[in-house]
XYZ file of C-alpha atoms in Angstrom:
443
model
C -6.547 11.878 -21.696
C -5.534 10.756 -18.212
C -7.727 9.616 -15.280
C -8.050 11.658 -12.128
C -5.206 11.337 -9.759
C -2.740 10.092 -12.525
C 0.417 11.320 -14.226
C 1.393 11.095 -17.874
C 4.793 9.545 -18.174
C 6.686 9.442 -21.412
C 7.044 6.019 -23.080
C 10.749 5.977 -22.623
C 10.370 6.162 -18.799
C 7.484 3.809 -18.369
C 9.237 0.537 -19.013
C 12.103 1.263 -16.544
C 9.583 2.212 -13.790
C 7.515 -0.840 -14.365
C 10.642 -3.071 -14.458
C 11.655 -1.563 -11.104
C 8.211 -2.224 -9.610
C 8.120 -5.807 -10.981
C 11.547 -6.552 -9.621
C 10.389 -5.433 -6.159
C 7.197 -7.330 -6.434
C 9.130 -10.501 -7.514
C 11.374 -10.145 -4.502
C 8.408 -9.886 -2.188
C 6.738 -12.830 -3.789
C 9.908 -14.922 -3.797
C 10.482 -14.269 -0.102
C 6.845 -15.169 0.704
C 7.136 -18.368 -1.337
C 10.265 -19.459 0.401
C 8.888 -19.016 3.959
C 5.463 -20.655 2.870
C 7.305 -23.753 1.322
C 9.541 -23.945 4.409
C 6.593 -23.962 6.696
C 4.755 -26.499 4.739
C 7.846 -28.760 4.850
C 8.240 -28.396 8.644
C 4.468 -29.139 9.160
C 4.744 -32.244 6.930
C 7.774 -33.495 8.791
C 6.132 -32.890 12.137
C 2.744 -34.371 11.431
C 1.704 -37.729 9.934
C -0.428 -37.582 6.715
C -3.758 -37.900 8.641
C -2.866 -35.190 11.089
C -1.562 -33.149 8.149
C -5.048 -33.451 6.598
C -6.509 -32.259 9.954
C -4.138 -29.283 9.855
C -5.132 -28.486 6.306
C -8.772 -28.392 7.347
C -8.153 -26.095 10.208
C -6.154 -23.684 8.113
C -8.691 -23.685 5.292
C -11.776 -22.956 7.404
C -9.935 -20.371 9.581
C -8.766 -18.569 6.489
C -12.326 -18.710 5.175
C -13.486 -16.906 8.350
C -10.679 -14.337 7.823
C -11.666 -13.869 4.247
C -15.305 -13.075 5.297
C -14.123 -10.503 7.750
C -11.258 -8.788 6.056
C -13.292 -6.088 4.149
C -11.806 -6.765 0.787
C -8.210 -7.404 1.977
C -5.315 -5.199 1.181
C -7.159 -3.527 -1.697
C -9.908 -2.591 0.659
C -7.480 -0.967 3.126
C -5.954 0.991 0.275
C -9.378 2.239 -0.832
C -10.162 3.249 2.685
C -7.004 5.125 3.194
C -7.400 6.852 -0.192
C -10.924 7.915 0.519
C -10.158 9.485 3.879
C -6.582 10.457 3.221
C -6.929 13.743 5.017
C -7.745 11.919 8.229
C -6.237 8.516 7.497
C -5.544 7.903 11.203
C -9.336 7.715 11.665
C -9.585 4.877 9.182
C -6.638 3.014 10.564
C -8.137 3.365 14.123
C -11.367 2.072 12.778
C -9.872 -0.843 11.124
C -8.014 -1.744 14.437
C -11.222 -1.560 16.208
C -12.907 -3.850 13.645
C -9.956 -6.210 14.081
C -10.587 -6.535 17.798
C -14.391 -6.789 17.407
C -14.055 -9.507 14.675
C -11.498 -11.443 16.717
C -13.676 -11.397 19.757
C -16.681 -12.449 17.730
C -14.836 -15.405 16.219
C -13.651 -16.500 19.683
C -17.157 -16.420 21.007
C -18.447 -18.368 18.086
C -15.747 -21.029 18.446
C -16.422 -21.237 22.231
C -20.088 -21.746 21.515
C -19.395 -24.664 19.213
C -18.111 -26.634 22.088
C -18.630 -30.437 21.788
C -19.988 -30.175 18.316
C -16.619 -29.883 16.838
C -15.098 -32.964 14.970
C -12.418 -35.033 16.620
C -9.617 -33.174 14.866
C -10.760 -30.002 16.665
C -10.165 -31.413 20.136
C -9.301 -30.473 22.760
C -12.104 -27.870 22.216
C -10.554 -25.335 24.696
C -7.836 -24.628 22.079
C -10.418 -23.649 19.415
C -11.190 -20.167 20.631
C -7.462 -19.070 20.854
C -6.750 -20.702 17.588
C -9.557 -18.973 15.816
C -8.888 -15.606 17.402
C -5.232 -15.671 16.501
C -5.931 -16.696 12.969
C -8.360 -13.774 12.373
C -6.609 -11.146 14.391
C -3.217 -11.866 12.835
C -4.612 -11.955 9.292
C -6.506 -8.642 9.743
C -3.383 -6.951 11.254
C -1.387 -8.192 8.213
C -3.859 -6.697 5.842
C -3.723 -3.357 7.553
C 0.077 -3.375 7.641
C 0.555 -4.210 3.952
C -2.140 -1.761 2.923
C -0.556 1.086 4.731
C 2.946 0.239 3.250
C 1.552 0.112 -0.277
C -0.376 3.312 0.294
C 2.777 5.095 1.419
C 4.866 3.633 -1.474
C 7.277 1.791 0.978
C 7.758 -1.162 -1.203
C 11.072 -2.261 0.211
C 9.642 -2.398 3.701
C 6.698 -4.343 2.110
C 9.073 -7.093 0.866
C 10.249 -7.838 4.398
C 6.687 -7.682 5.774
C 5.310 -10.129 3.158
C 8.284 -12.446 3.740
C 7.651 -12.588 7.391
C 3.859 -12.734 6.802
C 4.217 -16.560 5.999
C 6.539 -17.406 8.942
C 3.754 -18.525 11.303
C 4.076 -22.331 10.503
C 7.875 -22.076 10.730
C 7.791 -20.427 14.144
C 4.944 -22.715 15.227
C 6.833 -26.035 14.341
C 10.077 -24.762 15.931
C 8.103 -24.157 19.119
C 6.131 -27.336 19.016
C 9.208 -29.665 18.959
C 10.419 -28.713 22.446
C 6.874 -28.458 23.788
C 6.032 -31.987 22.540
C 2.920 -30.959 20.592
C 1.825 -33.445 17.895
C -1.806 -32.815 17.164
C -2.984 -30.656 14.305
C -4.956 -28.284 16.505
C -1.958 -27.722 18.864
C 0.415 -26.996 15.892
C -2.137 -24.648 14.252
C -2.832 -22.785 17.528
C 0.906 -22.190 18.196
C 1.501 -21.143 14.599
C -1.421 -18.738 14.509
C -0.401 -17.210 17.936
C 3.143 -16.791 16.812
C 2.133 -15.133 13.540
C -0.324 -12.847 15.326
C 2.402 -11.629 17.679
C 4.847 -11.095 14.735
C 2.211 -9.233 12.684
C 1.410 -7.046 15.555
C 5.084 -6.065 15.998
C 5.362 -5.245 12.309
C 2.218 -3.110 12.426
C 3.145 -1.089 15.501
C 6.561 -0.249 14.109
C 4.658 1.979 11.673
C 4.432 5.487 13.042
C 0.949 5.937 11.480
C -0.255 2.865 13.320
C 0.956 4.169 16.604
C -0.844 7.339 16.091
C -4.021 5.394 15.193
C -3.778 3.365 18.344
C -3.570 6.496 20.362
C -6.409 8.040 18.514
C -8.591 4.910 19.171
C -7.704 4.865 22.887
C -8.412 8.549 23.428
C -11.464 8.999 21.154
C -12.740 5.584 20.617
C -16.132 6.107 22.163
C -16.509 9.901 21.991
C -15.961 10.113 18.313
C -17.690 8.263 15.565
C -15.374 9.345 12.636
C -13.564 6.080 12.509
C -16.791 4.060 12.431
C -17.971 6.140 9.524
C -14.637 5.682 7.642
C -14.851 1.908 8.078
C -18.336 2.028 6.724
C -17.209 4.044 3.873
C -15.059 1.163 2.510
C -18.239 -0.839 2.133
C -20.567 1.898 0.922
C -18.370 2.957 -2.061
C -18.188 -0.303 -4.060
C -15.933 -2.419 -1.797
C -18.775 -5.015 -1.122
C -18.376 -6.272 -4.743
C -14.584 -6.357 -4.362
C -15.002 -8.229 -1.093
C -17.267 -10.780 -2.671
C -14.940 -11.245 -5.546
C -11.981 -11.884 -3.235
C -13.925 -14.297 -1.154
C -15.341 -16.249 -4.150
C -11.786 -16.486 -5.563
C -10.364 -17.807 -2.390
C -13.223 -20.461 -2.174
C -12.414 -21.416 -5.735
C -8.814 -22.000 -4.806
C -9.712 -24.040 -1.685
C -13.014 -25.722 -2.457
C -11.201 -28.907 -3.328
C -9.660 -29.093 0.254
C -13.078 -28.085 1.673
C -14.745 -30.966 -0.117
C -12.110 -33.493 1.124
C -12.557 -32.200 4.588
C -16.345 -32.477 4.509
C -16.243 -35.888 3.143
C -13.916 -36.923 5.921
C -11.049 -38.114 3.699
C -8.444 -37.062 6.254
C -5.400 -39.012 4.985
C -6.151 -38.143 1.381
C -6.428 -34.559 2.303
C -3.025 -34.653 4.076
C -1.354 -36.084 1.009
C -3.454 -33.821 -1.317
C -2.570 -30.685 0.701
C 1.207 -31.277 0.122
C 0.613 -31.608 -3.635
C -1.298 -28.373 -3.521
C 1.494 -26.556 -1.623
C 4.138 -27.658 -4.145
C 1.969 -26.895 -7.164
C 1.136 -23.318 -6.036
C 4.756 -22.315 -6.714
C 3.748 -21.495 -10.265
C 1.050 -19.093 -9.069
C 3.690 -16.815 -7.557
C 4.912 -15.743 -10.949
C 1.703 -13.935 -12.156
C 1.376 -12.453 -8.607
C 4.820 -10.884 -9.020
C 4.109 -9.626 -12.542
C 0.660 -8.328 -11.935
C 1.832 -4.689 -11.657
C 2.781 -4.998 -15.298
C -0.639 -6.279 -16.205
C -2.659 -3.736 -14.206
C -0.973 -0.736 -15.640
C -1.981 1.412 -18.583
C -5.279 2.774 -19.852
C -8.393 0.622 -19.970
C -8.211 -1.564 -23.061
C -4.390 -1.149 -23.431
C -2.653 -3.253 -20.720
C 0.987 -4.323 -21.027
C 1.464 -7.071 -23.534
C 0.302 -10.213 -21.764
C 1.782 -12.653 -24.319
C 5.275 -12.577 -22.843
C 3.910 -13.156 -19.342
C 1.775 -16.115 -20.529
C 4.844 -17.567 -22.329
C 6.979 -17.208 -19.201
C 4.107 -18.839 -17.144
C 4.015 -21.784 -19.679
C 7.831 -22.188 -19.361
C 7.471 -22.155 -15.555
C 4.813 -24.759 -15.571
C 6.890 -26.908 -17.953
C 9.974 -26.787 -15.753
C 8.133 -27.108 -12.322
C 6.037 -30.116 -13.273
C 8.854 -32.734 -13.582
C 10.967 -31.045 -10.926
C 8.067 -31.149 -8.321
C 7.316 -34.788 -9.269
C 10.900 -36.072 -8.558
C 11.712 -33.730 -5.704
C 8.510 -34.259 -3.644
C 9.437 -37.524 -1.947
C 12.999 -36.453 -1.412
C 11.943 -33.264 0.407
C 8.754 -34.250 2.175
C 9.555 -37.840 2.893
C 8.336 -41.302 1.689
C 5.011 -40.796 3.549
C 4.019 -38.337 0.803
C 5.214 -40.299 -2.169
C 1.592 -41.062 -3.219
C 1.160 -37.305 -3.877
C 3.382 -37.466 -6.976
C 0.615 -38.366 -9.479
C -1.581 -35.574 -8.141
C 1.302 -33.158 -8.642
C 1.322 -33.915 -12.399
C -2.229 -32.653 -12.531
C -2.073 -29.900 -10.134
C 0.965 -28.018 -11.394
C -0.511 -27.473 -14.893
C -3.999 -26.845 -13.348
C -2.523 -24.083 -11.157
C -0.958 -22.567 -14.213
C -4.288 -22.552 -15.950
C -5.828 -20.889 -12.854
C -3.119 -18.261 -13.005
C -3.990 -17.422 -16.511
C -7.628 -16.951 -15.449
C -6.505 -14.744 -12.574
C -4.448 -12.627 -14.964
C -7.440 -12.127 -17.324
C -9.665 -11.522 -14.283
C -7.407 -8.735 -13.238
C -7.324 -7.064 -16.702
C -11.130 -7.458 -16.988
C -11.599 -5.917 -13.468
C -9.399 -2.999 -14.412
C -10.992 -2.440 -17.825
C -14.598 -2.772 -16.921
C -14.963 -3.140 -13.182
C -17.400 -5.948 -13.636
C -16.862 -7.272 -10.132
C -20.322 -8.875 -9.726
C -20.088 -10.849 -13.007
C -16.521 -11.999 -12.168
C -17.646 -13.092 -8.667
C -20.517 -15.102 -10.165
C -18.030 -16.884 -12.402
C -15.820 -17.650 -9.493
C -18.664 -18.862 -7.258
C -20.088 -21.127 -10.020
C -16.676 -22.566 -10.721
C -16.129 -23.153 -7.021
C -19.455 -24.844 -6.576
C -18.831 -27.185 -9.445
C -15.333 -27.995 -8.151
C -16.577 -28.566 -4.637
C -19.366 -30.917 -5.837
C -16.908 -32.852 -8.144
C -14.472 -33.399 -5.200
C -17.218 -34.242 -2.757
C -18.435 -36.960 -5.108
C -15.111 -38.463 -6.139
C -12.592 -37.130 -3.501
C -12.825 -40.342 -1.487
C -11.249 -42.203 -4.453
C -7.831 -40.675 -3.701
C -5.683 -37.594 -4.252
C -5.502 -38.151 -8.052
C -9.376 -38.038 -8.384
C -9.421 -34.896 -6.322
C -6.723 -33.401 -8.373
C -8.566 -34.234 -11.583
C -11.775 -32.567 -10.243
C -9.709 -29.536 -9.261
C -8.167 -29.319 -12.688
C -11.537 -29.360 -14.305
C -12.862 -26.642 -12.037
C -9.836 -24.401 -12.767
C -10.180 -24.968 -16.495
C -13.825 -24.133 -16.404
C -13.081 -20.964 -14.487
C -10.411 -19.733 -16.885
C -12.351 -20.600 -20.022
C -15.361 -18.876 -18.800
C -13.413 -15.727 -17.875
C -11.836 -15.604 -21.320
C -15.170 -16.133 -23.195
C -16.974 -13.604 -21.113
C -14.536 -10.805 -21.744
C -16.024 -7.549 -22.941
C -12.764 -6.054 -24.173
C -10.757 -7.736 -26.920
C -7.580 -5.634 -26.908
C -5.764 -7.101 -23.800
C -3.232 -8.975 -25.862
C -2.380 -5.964 -27.983
C 0.596 -3.666 -27.679
C 0.649 -0.853 -25.082
C 0.363 2.721 -26.256
C 3.237 5.180 -26.233
C 1.842 7.040 -23.327
C 0.458 5.388 -20.145
C -1.464 6.861 -17.285
C 0.267 5.543 -14.132
C -1.675 6.041 -10.897
C 0.316 7.562 -8.015
C -0.676 6.618 -4.516
C 0.201 8.405 -1.368
C 2.331 11.052 -3.062
C 4.990 8.518 -3.870
C 6.878 8.627 -7.138
C 5.797 6.508 -10.027
C 8.891 4.298 -9.790
C 8.079 3.414 -6.067
C 4.416 2.698 -6.430
C 2.321 -0.273 -7.302
C -1.359 -0.777 -7.830
C -3.426 -2.472 -5.146
């Protein structure tokens, strides 16, 4: 029996379609990883370790604000477009309106903070444009990628996700001739450049242009777009939003703890180790379409993916250790011991995220999964807050313990026990936006 809105595909055709989708997803993830690492390298070369710690604090808390306002991210946009597919322009217009409202609210809040900001958020007049650009650019990027996935335009999605991490690259290239050397200046220029680029990517979509005209002509006289935005929250997206937010906090609670405790130089060194170690997390992200397919209780065999992830961790750990000072400079050599802990810990977290995805698909237990992520994040934040001042190695150890606790808890709390079994001969493959099964991925 198939689920509503699905097509039954013979077993002989399923592997080929899945391999095609995984290849496209891998290209998109690789492109994003390359630009992210290049941006990390340029920022590290431009800023000293202490200023690099300030930059990490700015990015972490600005991204936290974005996560609180994004309405479930790309998956939320997909759900909204699916629920109101007959009048999708109304939803897109509503999300654009929400983007402007959220950005303006963040700018007002940043302006109200004023002199209460820490020294690394000075000059304070740069804080409102920095916060506004960070939130606006992120929300526009979510809408763009959601519309591309909904329409099955995966090749266009590869380019969009690759350019989606180019903000630090563009920012650093602009900061050099401008003579900017503070963390807030670099962050502001980077966020503004990314916001402009994301706007260009969005408005090149025909549907987005129609939505903008719809909003301009009927923004106040018609309440359809407001109802459609509310629809995303009312039909279960709140749990998904909380789950996404708690997972982000889990991944960044270590840096939040170091920022709160005031260990700026330690955070600068630790952030580089984190950037390098997160390379191993791109693999499960690329292969997630293979995991999320199939009928509940019968996902694609995870054992091969876990084996590939283990091989990736084993190869990346020594490579990252020896390459880090050569690539980032001698100022960050002290990050080498932290890398030895963070690369395997990130691999453990990737395993937890894979099982989290399967559990979410099989049972939809968003609240339970969110509670697990929040508890693990709180434990990790407390551990880093208590021992993070001892250095990047102590922070990495606390992070590794938090990631391990999260993964073990996810695996022990599973309500389905067939996720490592073989897939059935017939799979139900969701088809979104009228695209063919070969050109579609799950949100």
